[in-house]
């Protein structure tokens, strides 16, 4: 067992030393890389100097030019301590490390033939001994040395100062980054790439050289990322008034990467999945994600790099805010409703689940053992929802005033979430004292709303109530500030303004706004002519669960008439969920009434965005439905409910789906928003058609799967063939594999389609695919495609015989040694063990206990397992 101890937010102390500048010389070698670090340090408080360092071989230490004897310092597996140091001094440390042995992909490692780095959160300490914490900001100068032939490109942060030749076929490049930065933003890349170059002139007149580096032969797949980068630069200038601050911006795509991408100053390193895109091999979904991740990392240049975090508990300061910014970027450029719905689905399918489980934490955690475990949907996505609530409360103009003050006060500093809120508050004289609870309280608040109407007086009374269930280590909760956007409709489906309640304001979105900031609130509206239907929590204006008294007729009215597009989608979701829950309760197939079917039919014919229509016909998954059964989850009944609802929709609307499918063109080479929306709806129609009439549509699906040139169409057909077990399934899978076996990112779609299948033989198929020559546990993308997909396939993962559990357990054990961060991501479904029946609980608990016994258990897993096994007494 590892012995990493918990750190607490309340224990923060400023660093004992500061580092003004650091000069790194890195001589790259596959197995013995030499790192020479020369630093200028100054004392801030008394005591010894302790530097962080892990998995390093210490070669030598010099203080002010004198080599230190071994008894002048202490080395442990985590640190280097020098007892006596002056107030100001030069320190030179030489270390050696083995990048080839680094399968955890943290620190300096090899991705294919290239060297690259990942330092956030605490990876820099695997490169050299350092004060590896985000509040130590230094100016970095980095010299990279390597063989010229294998590594023609030598890159690091900032501006290129000099290059030259060295003996034995080696060369060097020296980079200087003038912006003081924490070590987690350090980056180095060395390799042989194809390079795409472009330019962008900022509003401040800076001519920025943009460079994109991809594996040889992939240049054509880089253009979309480059165009996205320029759109992101322009958008940040226009919407936030923020321009780029260096002469060079580089993006490198690598195949081995634990997450999406990393915002290293001036040198972003990306998972190739979020860079490479061309229509033949990337889906519309891939294009959208390339643009949003390119945007996200670029936006970090201000929210994260220029203004960074004081400590890692403040991670949401940069991540929540930057996710909010990338969501707004995508929404301003594409369909706002479609992007909003995507974000809502992430919250409901993943974040609510995290909030209800043993690892529930506030967006600003109080206690952390392994920091890598806190790059979560809570910190990122709920963090972005908290920023969005501020935006809703203040409005765009005041929100931007707050951003301006935040920048003015804190540019160049490492700050806290509190500093951000204070800037928003001070710029607008807006009291956010209660709002701060969103930062300290974990769990998903539940809001219940009831209404009563008095026709005689024309008064409408509304009662609002909130409560947040207990979470581990937080048994009592306080009310939070819940901005509720709402719209009222009369029985004719016309929007009406409700009047007379002083707590209600008109909001710039067109909805009305009331802020619930106590446990209960009562509103009285007057002069109300007839009882209205009210859509509450429009646009998901707060990350809460909502309970209302809306009837199925009310929901049909909103589905057909709501002015806010997201509200229409929400109404459809509520209709489906009611049918699904009834089906589970009765253990009978799900049914939709004739009027519900009429309302859905009308959607297909309405003049709405096709992307929105496609989402309205995305039925809730088994995973979303599981949320409603926190105990003794009735898996078999859920499976029947989900299947029968899809059948009911498919059968009732078969001819409409057919008409719609026939009318929509696939337009394989068109990447406009309109063409993407059309393809999304076309895919939904074909999904239902192949379900209702598998024999009739088998050939259509097969033909579409064989079309080359548009991956959205090809993958869409592959998914339908596998999900519905169509007769063409085997052929489609075989052809796809033959065509794409040498394109790993496309093979991931092939792995995932099979791991997502709901058919009972899925576990066996996944087990077999582990042996596939294109699968490797060492590559995180492969693992996520096959195994994370499988672990989210609740019905198959939780199969009664425990085969799904055993399969994943074996994988996690192997990944514990190979790549703990990836192992830790896969453990999520085990964490929910208490939600199932006794037999499954026993099997799941047994898996956790077995994992706990694994020799050299990584802290990433240890922290999660301990919380999963301990959490029943809260
Ligand atoms: N900041 C990085 C995440 C680093 C994760 C380290 N385990 C990517 C991002 O959020 O932009
Ligand atoms: Zn980020």
PDB file of C-alpha atoms in Angstrom, residues 338 341 345 558-560 564-573 576 599-604 606 608-620 649 657 681 684 688:
ATOM      1  CA  UNK A 338     -27.789  22.000 -28.986  1.00  0.00           C
ATOM      2  CA  UNK A 341     -28.435  20.363 -24.096  1.00  0.00           C
ATOM      3  CA  UNK A 345     -26.761  15.790 -20.363  1.00  0.00           C
ATOM      4  CA  UNK A 558     -44.447  23.054 -23.655  1.00  0.00           C
ATOM      5  CA  UNK A 559     -43.077  20.577 -26.177  1.00  0.00           C
ATOM      6  CA  UNK A 560     -45.203  22.154 -28.867  1.00  0.00           C
ATOM      7  CA  UNK A 564     -36.891  28.538 -25.496  1.00  0.00           C
ATOM      8  CA  UNK A 565     -35.669  25.567 -27.513  1.00  0.00           C
ATOM      9  CA  UNK A 566     -34.080  23.878 -24.517  1.00  0.00           C
ATOM     10  CA  UNK A 567     -37.486  23.948 -22.796  1.00  0.00           C
ATOM     11  CA  UNK A 568     -39.016  21.939 -25.620  1.00  0.00           C
ATOM     12  CA  UNK A 569     -36.316  19.314 -25.314  1.00  0.00           C
ATOM     13  CA  UNK A 570     -36.786  19.241 -21.541  1.00  0.00           C
ATOM     14  CA  UNK A 571     -40.534  18.673 -21.941  1.00  0.00           C
ATOM     15  CA  UNK A 572     -39.869  15.683 -24.209  1.00  0.00           C
ATOM     16  CA  UNK A 573     -37.391  14.266 -21.686  1.00  0.00           C
ATOM     17  CA  UNK A 576     -40.172   9.928 -21.743  1.00  0.00           C
ATOM     18  CA  UNK A 599     -46.955  16.012 -29.862  1.00  0.00           C
ATOM     19  CA  UNK A 600     -43.815  14.147 -30.927  1.00  0.00           C
ATOM     20  CA  UNK A 601     -45.075  13.876 -34.497  1.00  0.00           C
ATOM     21  CA  UNK A 602     -45.602  17.630 -34.536  1.00  0.00           C
ATOM     22  CA  UNK A 603     -41.963  18.110 -33.549  1.00  0.00           C
ATOM     23  CA  UNK A 604     -40.806  16.296 -36.655  1.00  0.00           C
ATOM     24  CA  UNK A 606     -42.241  21.862 -36.913  1.00  0.00           C
ATOM     25  CA  UNK A 608     -37.202  23.752 -35.667  1.00  0.00           C
ATOM     26  CA  UNK A 609     -33.441  23.239 -36.013  1.00  0.00           C
ATOM     27  CA  UNK A 610     -32.832  19.630 -37.061  1.00  0.00           C
ATOM     28  CA  UNK A 611     -30.071  19.281 -34.488  1.00  0.00           C
ATOM     29  CA  UNK A 612     -32.641  20.105 -31.808  1.00  0.00           C
ATOM     30  CA  UNK A 613     -35.122  17.655 -33.291  1.00  0.00           C
ATOM     31  CA  UNK A 614     -32.491  14.923 -33.189  1.00  0.00           C
ATOM     32  CA  UNK A 615     -31.954  15.629 -29.492  1.00  0.00           C
ATOM     33  CA  UNK A 616     -35.687  15.636 -28.798  1.00  0.00           C
ATOM     34  CA  UNK A 617     -35.719  12.099 -30.192  1.00  0.00           C
ATOM     35  CA  UNK A 618     -32.747  10.998 -28.092  1.00  0.00           C
ATOM     36  CA  UNK A 619     -34.510   8.878 -25.480  1.00  0.00           C
ATOM     37  CA  UNK A 620     -33.091   8.765 -21.943  1.00  0.00           C
ATOM     38  CA  UNK A 649     -41.656   5.502 -30.596  1.00  0.00           C
ATOM     39  CA  UNK A 657     -39.411   8.923 -39.687  1.00  0.00           C
ATOM     40  CA  UNK A 681     -31.677  13.926 -37.516  1.00  0.00           C
ATOM     41  CA  UNK A 684     -32.098   9.313 -35.495  1.00  0.00           C
ATOM     42  CA  UNK A 688     -35.890   4.107 -35.333  1.00  0.00           C
TER      43      UNK A 688
END
